[in-house]
PDB file of C-alpha atoms in Angstrom:
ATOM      1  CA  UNK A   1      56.411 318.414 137.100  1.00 42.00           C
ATOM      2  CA  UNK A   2      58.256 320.698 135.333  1.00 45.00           C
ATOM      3  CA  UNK A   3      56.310 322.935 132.069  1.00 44.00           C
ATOM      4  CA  UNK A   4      56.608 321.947 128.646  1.00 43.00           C
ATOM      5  CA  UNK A   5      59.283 323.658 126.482  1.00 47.00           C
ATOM      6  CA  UNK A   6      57.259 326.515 124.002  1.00 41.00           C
ATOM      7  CA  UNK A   7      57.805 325.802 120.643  1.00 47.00           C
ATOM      8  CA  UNK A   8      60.362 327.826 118.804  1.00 55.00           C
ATOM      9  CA  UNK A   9      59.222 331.990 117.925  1.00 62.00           C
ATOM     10  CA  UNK A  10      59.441 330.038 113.963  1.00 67.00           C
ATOM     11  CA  UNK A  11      56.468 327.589 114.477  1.00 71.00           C
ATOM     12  CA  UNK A  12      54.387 330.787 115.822  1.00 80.00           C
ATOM     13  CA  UNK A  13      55.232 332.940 112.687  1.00 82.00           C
ATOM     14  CA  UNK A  14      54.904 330.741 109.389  1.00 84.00           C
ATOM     15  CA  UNK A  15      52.241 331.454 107.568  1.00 89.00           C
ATOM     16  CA  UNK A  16      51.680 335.119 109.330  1.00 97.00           C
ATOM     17  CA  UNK A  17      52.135 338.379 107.626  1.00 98.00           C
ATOM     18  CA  UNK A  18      53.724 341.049 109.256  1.00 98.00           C
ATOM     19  CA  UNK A  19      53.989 344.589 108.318  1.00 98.00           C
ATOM     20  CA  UNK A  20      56.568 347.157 109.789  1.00 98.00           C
ATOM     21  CA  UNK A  21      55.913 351.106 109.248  1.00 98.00           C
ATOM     22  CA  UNK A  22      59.050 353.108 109.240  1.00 97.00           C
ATOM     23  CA  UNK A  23      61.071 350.178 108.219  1.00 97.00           C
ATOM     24  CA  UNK A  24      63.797 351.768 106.404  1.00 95.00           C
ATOM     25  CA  UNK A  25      66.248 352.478 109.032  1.00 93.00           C
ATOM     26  CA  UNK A  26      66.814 352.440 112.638  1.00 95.00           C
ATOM     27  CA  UNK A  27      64.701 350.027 114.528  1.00 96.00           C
ATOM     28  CA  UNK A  28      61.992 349.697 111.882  1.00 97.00           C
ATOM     29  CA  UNK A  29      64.876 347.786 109.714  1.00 97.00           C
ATOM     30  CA  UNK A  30      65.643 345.944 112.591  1.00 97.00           C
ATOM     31  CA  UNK A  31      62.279 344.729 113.225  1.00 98.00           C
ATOM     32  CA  UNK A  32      61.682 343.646 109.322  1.00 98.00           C
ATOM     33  CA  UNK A  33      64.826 341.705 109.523  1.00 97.00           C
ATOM     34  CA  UNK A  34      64.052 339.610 113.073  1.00 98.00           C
ATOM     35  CA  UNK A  35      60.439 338.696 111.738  1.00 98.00           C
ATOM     36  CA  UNK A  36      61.789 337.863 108.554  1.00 98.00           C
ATOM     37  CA  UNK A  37      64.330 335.606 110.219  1.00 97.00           C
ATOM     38  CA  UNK A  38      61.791 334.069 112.534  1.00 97.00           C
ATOM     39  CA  UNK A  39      59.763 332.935 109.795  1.00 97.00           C
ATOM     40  CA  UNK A  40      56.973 335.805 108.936  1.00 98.00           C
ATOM     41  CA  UNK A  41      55.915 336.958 105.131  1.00 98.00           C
ATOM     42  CA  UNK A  42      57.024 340.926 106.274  1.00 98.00           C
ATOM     43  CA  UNK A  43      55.590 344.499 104.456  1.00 98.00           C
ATOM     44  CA  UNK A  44      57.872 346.798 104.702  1.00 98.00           C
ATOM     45  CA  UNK A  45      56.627 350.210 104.374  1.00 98.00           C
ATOM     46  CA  UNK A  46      58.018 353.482 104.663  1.00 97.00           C
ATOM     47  CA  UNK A  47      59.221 356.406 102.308  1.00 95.00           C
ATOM     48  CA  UNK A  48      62.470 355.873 101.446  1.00 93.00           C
ATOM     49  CA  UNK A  49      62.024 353.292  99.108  1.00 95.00           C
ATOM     50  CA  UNK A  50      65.311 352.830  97.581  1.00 95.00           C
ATOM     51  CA  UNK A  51      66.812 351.993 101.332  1.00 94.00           C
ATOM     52  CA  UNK A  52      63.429 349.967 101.410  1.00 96.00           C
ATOM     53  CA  UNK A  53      63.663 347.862  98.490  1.00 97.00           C
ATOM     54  CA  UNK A  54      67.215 346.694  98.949  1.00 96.00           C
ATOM     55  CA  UNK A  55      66.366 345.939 102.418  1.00 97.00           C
ATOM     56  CA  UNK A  56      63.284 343.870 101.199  1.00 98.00           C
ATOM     57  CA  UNK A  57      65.355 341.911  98.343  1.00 97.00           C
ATOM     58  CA  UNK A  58      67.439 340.820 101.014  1.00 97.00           C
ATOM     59  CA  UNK A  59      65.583 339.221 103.737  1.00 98.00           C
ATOM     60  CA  UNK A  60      62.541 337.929 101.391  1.00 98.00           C
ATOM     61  CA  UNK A  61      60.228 340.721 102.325  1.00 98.00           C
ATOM     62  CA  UNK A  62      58.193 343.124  99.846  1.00 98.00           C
ATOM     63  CA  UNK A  63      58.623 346.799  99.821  1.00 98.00           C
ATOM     64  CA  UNK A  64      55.702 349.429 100.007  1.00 98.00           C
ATOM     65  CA  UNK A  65      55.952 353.366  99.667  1.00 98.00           C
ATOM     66  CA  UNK A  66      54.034 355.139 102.795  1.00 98.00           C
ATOM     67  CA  UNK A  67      53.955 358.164 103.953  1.00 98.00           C
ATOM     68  CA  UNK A  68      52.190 357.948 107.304  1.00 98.00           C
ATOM     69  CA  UNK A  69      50.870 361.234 107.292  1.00 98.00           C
ATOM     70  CA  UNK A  70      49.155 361.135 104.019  1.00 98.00           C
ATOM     71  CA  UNK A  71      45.895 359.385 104.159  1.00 98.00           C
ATOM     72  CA  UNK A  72      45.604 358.388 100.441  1.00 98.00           C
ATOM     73  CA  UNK A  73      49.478 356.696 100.815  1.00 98.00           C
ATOM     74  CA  UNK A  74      47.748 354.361 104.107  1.00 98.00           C
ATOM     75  CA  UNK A  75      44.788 353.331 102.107  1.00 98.00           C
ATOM     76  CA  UNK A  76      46.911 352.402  99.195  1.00 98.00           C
ATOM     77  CA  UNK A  77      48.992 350.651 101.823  1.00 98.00           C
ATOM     78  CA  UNK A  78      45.797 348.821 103.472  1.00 98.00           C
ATOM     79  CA  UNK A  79      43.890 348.189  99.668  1.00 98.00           C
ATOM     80  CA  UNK A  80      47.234 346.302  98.625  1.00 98.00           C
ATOM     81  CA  UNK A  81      47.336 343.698 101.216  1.00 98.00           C
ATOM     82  CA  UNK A  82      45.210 340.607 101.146  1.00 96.00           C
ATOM     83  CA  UNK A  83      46.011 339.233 104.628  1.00 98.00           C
ATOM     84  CA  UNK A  84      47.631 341.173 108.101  1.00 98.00           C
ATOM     85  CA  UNK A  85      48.561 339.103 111.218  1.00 98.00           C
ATOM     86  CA  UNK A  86      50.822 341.546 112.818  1.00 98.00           C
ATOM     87  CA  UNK A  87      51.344 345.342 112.679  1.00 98.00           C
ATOM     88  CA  UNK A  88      54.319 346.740 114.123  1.00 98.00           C
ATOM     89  CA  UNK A  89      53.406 350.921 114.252  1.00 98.00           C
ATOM     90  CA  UNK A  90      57.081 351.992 114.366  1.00 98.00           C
ATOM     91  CA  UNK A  91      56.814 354.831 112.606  1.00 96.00           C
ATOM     92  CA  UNK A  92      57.631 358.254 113.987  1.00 94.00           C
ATOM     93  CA  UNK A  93      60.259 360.675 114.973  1.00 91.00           C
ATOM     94  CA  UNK A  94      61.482 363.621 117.286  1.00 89.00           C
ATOM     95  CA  UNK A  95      62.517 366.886 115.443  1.00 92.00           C
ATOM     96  CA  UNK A  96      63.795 368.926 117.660  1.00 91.00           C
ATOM     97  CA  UNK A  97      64.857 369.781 121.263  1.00 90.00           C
ATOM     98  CA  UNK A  98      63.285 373.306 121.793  1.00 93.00           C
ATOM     99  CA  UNK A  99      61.879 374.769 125.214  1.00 95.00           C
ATOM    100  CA  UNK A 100      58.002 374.860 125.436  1.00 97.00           C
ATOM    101  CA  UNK A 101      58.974 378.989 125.337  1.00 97.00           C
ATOM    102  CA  UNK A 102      60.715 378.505 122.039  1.00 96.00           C
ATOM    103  CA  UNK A 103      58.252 375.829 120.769  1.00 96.00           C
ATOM    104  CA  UNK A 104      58.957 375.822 117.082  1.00 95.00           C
ATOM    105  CA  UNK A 105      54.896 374.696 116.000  1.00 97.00           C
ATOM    106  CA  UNK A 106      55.745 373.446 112.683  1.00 96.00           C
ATOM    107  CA  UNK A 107      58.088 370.934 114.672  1.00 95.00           C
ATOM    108  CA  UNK A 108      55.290 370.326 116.888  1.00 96.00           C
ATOM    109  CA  UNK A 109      52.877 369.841 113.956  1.00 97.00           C
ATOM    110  CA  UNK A 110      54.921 367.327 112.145  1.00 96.00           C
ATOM    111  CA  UNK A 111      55.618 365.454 115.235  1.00 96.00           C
ATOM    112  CA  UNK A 112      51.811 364.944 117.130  1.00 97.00           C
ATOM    113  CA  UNK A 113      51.230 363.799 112.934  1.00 98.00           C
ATOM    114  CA  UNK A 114      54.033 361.584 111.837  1.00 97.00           C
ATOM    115  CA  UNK A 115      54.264 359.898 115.554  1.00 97.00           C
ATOM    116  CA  UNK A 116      50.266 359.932 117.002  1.00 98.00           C
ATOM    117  CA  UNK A 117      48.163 360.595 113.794  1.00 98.00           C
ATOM    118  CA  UNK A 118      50.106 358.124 111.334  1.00 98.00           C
ATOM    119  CA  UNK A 119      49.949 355.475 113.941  1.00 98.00           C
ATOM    120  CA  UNK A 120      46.130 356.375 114.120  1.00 98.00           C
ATOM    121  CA  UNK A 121      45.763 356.356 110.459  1.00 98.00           C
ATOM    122  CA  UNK A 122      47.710 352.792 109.955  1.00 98.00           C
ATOM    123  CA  UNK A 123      45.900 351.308 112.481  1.00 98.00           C
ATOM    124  CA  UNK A 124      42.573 352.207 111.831  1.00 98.00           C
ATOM    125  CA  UNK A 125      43.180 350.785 108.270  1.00 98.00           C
ATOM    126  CA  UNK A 126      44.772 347.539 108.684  1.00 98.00           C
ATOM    127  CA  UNK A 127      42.025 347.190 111.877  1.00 98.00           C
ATOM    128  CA  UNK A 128      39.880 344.668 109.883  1.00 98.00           C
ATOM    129  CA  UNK A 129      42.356 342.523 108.221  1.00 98.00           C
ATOM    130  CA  UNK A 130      43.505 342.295 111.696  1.00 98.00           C
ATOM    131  CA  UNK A 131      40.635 341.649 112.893  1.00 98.00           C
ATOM    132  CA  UNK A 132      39.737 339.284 110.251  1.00 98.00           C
ATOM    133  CA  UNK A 133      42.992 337.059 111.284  1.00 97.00           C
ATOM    134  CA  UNK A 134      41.349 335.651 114.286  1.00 97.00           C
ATOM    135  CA  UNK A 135      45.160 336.490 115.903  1.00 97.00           C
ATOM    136  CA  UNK A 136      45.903 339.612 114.998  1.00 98.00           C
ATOM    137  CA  UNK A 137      48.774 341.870 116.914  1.00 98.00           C
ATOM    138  CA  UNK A 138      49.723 345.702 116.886  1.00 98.00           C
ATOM    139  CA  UNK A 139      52.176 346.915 118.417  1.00 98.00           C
ATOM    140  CA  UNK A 140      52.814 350.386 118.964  1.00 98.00           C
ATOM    141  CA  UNK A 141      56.505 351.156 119.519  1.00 98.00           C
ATOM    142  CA  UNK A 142      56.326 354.533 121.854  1.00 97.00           C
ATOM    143  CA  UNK A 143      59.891 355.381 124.000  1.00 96.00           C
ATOM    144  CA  UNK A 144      60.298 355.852 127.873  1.00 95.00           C
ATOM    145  CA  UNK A 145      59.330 359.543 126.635  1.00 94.00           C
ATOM    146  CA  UNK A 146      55.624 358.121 126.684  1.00 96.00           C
ATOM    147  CA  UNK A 147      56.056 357.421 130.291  1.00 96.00           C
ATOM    148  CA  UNK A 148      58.232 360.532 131.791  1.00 95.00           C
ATOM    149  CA  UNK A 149      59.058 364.214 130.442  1.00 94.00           C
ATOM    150  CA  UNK A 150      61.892 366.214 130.586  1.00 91.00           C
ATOM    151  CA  UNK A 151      63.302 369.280 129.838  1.00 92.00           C
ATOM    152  CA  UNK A 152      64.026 369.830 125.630  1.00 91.00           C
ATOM    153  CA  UNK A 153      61.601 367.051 125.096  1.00 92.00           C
ATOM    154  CA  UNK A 154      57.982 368.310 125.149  1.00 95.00           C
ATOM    155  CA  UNK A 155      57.549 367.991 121.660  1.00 96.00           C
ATOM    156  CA  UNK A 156      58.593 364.197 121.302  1.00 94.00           C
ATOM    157  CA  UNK A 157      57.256 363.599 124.944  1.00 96.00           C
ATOM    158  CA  UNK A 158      53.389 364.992 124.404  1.00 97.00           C
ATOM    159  CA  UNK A 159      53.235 362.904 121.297  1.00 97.00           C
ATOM    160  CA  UNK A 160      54.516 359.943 122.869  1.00 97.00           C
ATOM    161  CA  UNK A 161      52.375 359.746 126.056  1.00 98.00           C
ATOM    162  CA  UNK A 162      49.818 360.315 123.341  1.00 98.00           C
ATOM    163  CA  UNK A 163      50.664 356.813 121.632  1.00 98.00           C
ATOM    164  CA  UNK A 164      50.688 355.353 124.942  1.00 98.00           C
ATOM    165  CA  UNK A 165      47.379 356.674 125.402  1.00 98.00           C
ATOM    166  CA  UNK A 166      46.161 355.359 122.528  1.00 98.00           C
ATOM    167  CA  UNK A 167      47.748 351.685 123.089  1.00 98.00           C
ATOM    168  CA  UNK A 168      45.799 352.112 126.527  1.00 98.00           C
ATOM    169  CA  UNK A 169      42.130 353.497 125.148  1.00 98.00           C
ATOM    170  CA  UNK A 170      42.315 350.783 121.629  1.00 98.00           C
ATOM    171  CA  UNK A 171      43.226 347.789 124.181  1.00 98.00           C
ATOM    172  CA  UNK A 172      39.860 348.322 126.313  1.00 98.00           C
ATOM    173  CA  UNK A 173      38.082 348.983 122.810  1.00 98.00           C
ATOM    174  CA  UNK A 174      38.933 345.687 121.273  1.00 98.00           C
ATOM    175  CA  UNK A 175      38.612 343.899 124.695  1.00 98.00           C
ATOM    176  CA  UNK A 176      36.818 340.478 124.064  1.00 98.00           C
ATOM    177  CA  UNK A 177      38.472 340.711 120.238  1.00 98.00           C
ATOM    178  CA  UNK A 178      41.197 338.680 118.831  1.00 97.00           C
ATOM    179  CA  UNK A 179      43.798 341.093 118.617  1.00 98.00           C
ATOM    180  CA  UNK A 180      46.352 341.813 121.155  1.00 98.00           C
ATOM    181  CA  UNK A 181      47.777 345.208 121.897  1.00 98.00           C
ATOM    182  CA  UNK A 182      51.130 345.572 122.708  1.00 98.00           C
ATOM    183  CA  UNK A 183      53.725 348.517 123.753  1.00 98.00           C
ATOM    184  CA  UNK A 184      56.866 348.448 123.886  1.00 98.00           C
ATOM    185  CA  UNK A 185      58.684 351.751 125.580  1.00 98.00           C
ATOM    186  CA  UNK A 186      62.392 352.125 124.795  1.00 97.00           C
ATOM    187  CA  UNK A 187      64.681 354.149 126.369  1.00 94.00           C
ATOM    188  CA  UNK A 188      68.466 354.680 125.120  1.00 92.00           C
ATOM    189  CA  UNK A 189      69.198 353.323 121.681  1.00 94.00           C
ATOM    190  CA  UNK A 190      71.879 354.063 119.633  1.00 88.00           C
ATOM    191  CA  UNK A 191      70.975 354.353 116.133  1.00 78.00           C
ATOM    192  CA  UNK A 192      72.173 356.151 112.988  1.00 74.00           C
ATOM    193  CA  UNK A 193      69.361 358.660 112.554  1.00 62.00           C
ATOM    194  CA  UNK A 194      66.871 359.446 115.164  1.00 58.00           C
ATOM    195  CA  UNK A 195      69.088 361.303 117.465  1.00 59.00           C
ATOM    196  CA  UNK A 196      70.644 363.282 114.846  1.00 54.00           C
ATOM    197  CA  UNK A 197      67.217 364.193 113.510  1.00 60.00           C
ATOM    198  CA  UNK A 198      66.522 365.395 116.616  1.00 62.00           C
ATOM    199  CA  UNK A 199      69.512 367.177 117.194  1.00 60.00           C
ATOM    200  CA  UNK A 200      70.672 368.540 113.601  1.00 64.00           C
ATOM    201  CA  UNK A 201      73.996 368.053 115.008  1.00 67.00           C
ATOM    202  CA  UNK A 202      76.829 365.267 114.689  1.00 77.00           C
ATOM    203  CA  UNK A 203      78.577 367.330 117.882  1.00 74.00           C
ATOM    204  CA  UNK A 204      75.414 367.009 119.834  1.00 66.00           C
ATOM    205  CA  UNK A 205      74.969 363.192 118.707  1.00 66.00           C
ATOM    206  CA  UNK A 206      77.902 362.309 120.032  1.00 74.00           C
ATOM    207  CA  UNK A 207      77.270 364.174 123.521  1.00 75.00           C
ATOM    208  CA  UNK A 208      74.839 361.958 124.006  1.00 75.00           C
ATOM    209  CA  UNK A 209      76.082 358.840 123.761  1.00 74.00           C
ATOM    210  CA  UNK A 210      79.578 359.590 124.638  1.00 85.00           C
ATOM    211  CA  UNK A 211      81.039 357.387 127.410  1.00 80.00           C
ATOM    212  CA  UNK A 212      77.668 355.497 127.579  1.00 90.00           C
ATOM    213  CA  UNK A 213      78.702 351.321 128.120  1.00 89.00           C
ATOM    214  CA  UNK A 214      76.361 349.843 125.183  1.00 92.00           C
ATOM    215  CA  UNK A 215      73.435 351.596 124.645  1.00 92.00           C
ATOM    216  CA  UNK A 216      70.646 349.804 123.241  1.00 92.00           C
ATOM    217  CA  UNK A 217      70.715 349.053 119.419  1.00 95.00           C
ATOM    218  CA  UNK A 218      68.190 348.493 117.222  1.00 96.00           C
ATOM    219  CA  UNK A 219      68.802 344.834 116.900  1.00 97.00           C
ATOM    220  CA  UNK A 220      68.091 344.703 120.710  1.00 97.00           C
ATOM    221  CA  UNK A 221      64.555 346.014 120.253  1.00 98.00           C
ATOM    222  CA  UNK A 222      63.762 343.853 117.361  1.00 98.00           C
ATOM    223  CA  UNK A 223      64.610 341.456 119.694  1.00 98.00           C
ATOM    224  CA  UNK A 224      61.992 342.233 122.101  1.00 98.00           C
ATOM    225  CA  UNK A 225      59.170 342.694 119.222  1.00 98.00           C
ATOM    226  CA  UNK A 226      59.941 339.544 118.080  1.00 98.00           C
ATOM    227  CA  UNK A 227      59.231 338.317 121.769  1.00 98.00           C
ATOM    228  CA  UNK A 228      56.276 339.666 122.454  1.00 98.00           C
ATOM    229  CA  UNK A 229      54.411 338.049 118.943  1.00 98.00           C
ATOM    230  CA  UNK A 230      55.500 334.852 119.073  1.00 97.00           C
ATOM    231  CA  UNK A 231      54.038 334.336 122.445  1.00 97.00           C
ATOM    232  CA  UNK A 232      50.923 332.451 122.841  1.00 97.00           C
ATOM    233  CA  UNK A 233      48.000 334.360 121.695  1.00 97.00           C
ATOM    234  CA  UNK A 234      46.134 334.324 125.160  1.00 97.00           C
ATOM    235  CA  UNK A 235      49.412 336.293 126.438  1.00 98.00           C
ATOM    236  CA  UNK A 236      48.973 339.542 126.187  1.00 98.00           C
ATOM    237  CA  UNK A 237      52.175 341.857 126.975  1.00 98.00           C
ATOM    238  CA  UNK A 238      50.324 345.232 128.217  1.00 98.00           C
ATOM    239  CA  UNK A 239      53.700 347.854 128.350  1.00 98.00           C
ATOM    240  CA  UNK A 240      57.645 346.640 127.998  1.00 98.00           C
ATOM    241  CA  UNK A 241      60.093 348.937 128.774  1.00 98.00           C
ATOM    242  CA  UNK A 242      63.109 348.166 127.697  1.00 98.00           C
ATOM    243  CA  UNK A 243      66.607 350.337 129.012  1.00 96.00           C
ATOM    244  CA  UNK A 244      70.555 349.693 128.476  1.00 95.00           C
ATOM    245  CA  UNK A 245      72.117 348.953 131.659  1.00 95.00           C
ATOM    246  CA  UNK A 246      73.998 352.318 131.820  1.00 93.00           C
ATOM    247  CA  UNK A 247      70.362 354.019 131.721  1.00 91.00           C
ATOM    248  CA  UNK A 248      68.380 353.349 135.495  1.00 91.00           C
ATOM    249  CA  UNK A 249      66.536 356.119 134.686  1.00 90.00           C
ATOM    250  CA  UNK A 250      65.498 358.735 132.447  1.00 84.00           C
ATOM    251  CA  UNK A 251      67.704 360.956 134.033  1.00 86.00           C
ATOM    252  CA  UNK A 252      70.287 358.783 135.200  1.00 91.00           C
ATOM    253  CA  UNK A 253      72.702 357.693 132.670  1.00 91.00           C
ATOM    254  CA  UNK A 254      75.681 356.147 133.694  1.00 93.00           C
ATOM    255  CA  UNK A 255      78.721 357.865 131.796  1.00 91.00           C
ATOM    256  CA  UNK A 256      82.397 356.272 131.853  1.00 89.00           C
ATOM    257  CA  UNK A 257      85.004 358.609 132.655  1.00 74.00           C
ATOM    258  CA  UNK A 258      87.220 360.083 129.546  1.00 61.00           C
TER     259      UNK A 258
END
């Protein structure tokens, strides 16, 4: 006897709210625009609100300034929203690519609080409306970085495996709850910004995508949130990671030949 089909990801998200940090660019955006597409009333909320408000008119979604690291800006964010079904903590950044024996602190500092204390501060704040749901989700979107290290990374990497560790600790917290916790741990994607943030260098962009067979994009990601909510509610996806093809490994990229 075979199973019955699942509904459509649309009968799973009407009538749900969804709110995506960092969703002015990059996989954030991404994200805004597949929930908004599968049927779910999305927050956007970032600090670029210009990029955020035209990308809100569009798909139907509503635009909020936040500024992760600030803790009146998440409170405002949290005191402005009557109802929250799903939180997608995408938030967060790498700044640099220095040697632990060149560590640049500042770029430390700004990382461990825009990538592990932001996604503390959001979550800890839209906890009881999710809570209050009876189905809430959060996802915390960490990187492969969360999972390995390597060299140039031990800024970005120490701040991911700390979001991984705290998608680990807050799942055995709210064990017998109804919320799901959810990670999802990409590795190669090719978007406008994050690598050149990282870099401060269109030269050194390029580098390290160059002869890479499709990388991820963001679309592809937004793709696999969009999975992982609209399944039933008893399903609870622990840790996804997600690579291109071209990437088996952290290490191993597969390059074509120029």
């Amino acid at each position: 006897m075979s199973s019955p089909e699942l509904p459509p990801s649309s009968s799973r998200a009407q009538g749900r709210v969804a709110v995506v940090t960092g969703a002015s660019s990059g996989i954030g955006a991404a994200t805004a625009e597949r929930l908004a597409a599968d049927g779910f009333t999305v927050v956007l909320a970032a600090r670029r609100v210009d990029r955020l408000t035209a990308l809100a008119n569009r798909i139907g979604g509503r635009a909020v300034a936040l500024d992760v690291t600030d803790q009146a800006s998440v409170d405002a964010l949290a005191a402005g929203l009557d109802r929250v079904d799903v939180l997608v903590n995408n938030a967060g950044g790498a700044f640099d690519t220095a040697a632990v024996a060149d560590a640049d602190l500042d770029s430390w500092q700004r990382t461990y609080d825009v990538n592990v204390l932001g996604t503390v501060r959001v979550t800890r704040a839209l906890l009881p409306a999710l809570r209050a749901s009876g189905a809430g989700d959060v996802v915390f979107m960490s990187s492969t970085a969360a999972l390995i290290s390597y060299e140039g990374g031990a800024s970005y990497t120490a701040a991911k495996h700390g979001v991984h560790t705290l998608a680990e600790t807050l799942r055995l917290e709210l064990a017998g709850e109804p919320v799901r916790v959810m990670e999802i741990a990409p590795g190669m994607v090719k978007t406008e910004e994050f690598t050149l943030n990282r870099t401060r260098s269109q030269e050194k962009y390029d580098a390290v995508y160059r002869g890479v067979r499709e990388p991820l994009t963001a679309a592809d990601v937004a793709d696999v949130v969009s999975w992982v909510v609209t399944r039933p509610h008893h399903v609870n996806v622990d840790l996804l990671v997600v690579r291109p093809l071209a990437q088996a490994a952290q290490h191993k990229v597969v390059r074509d030949a120029e």
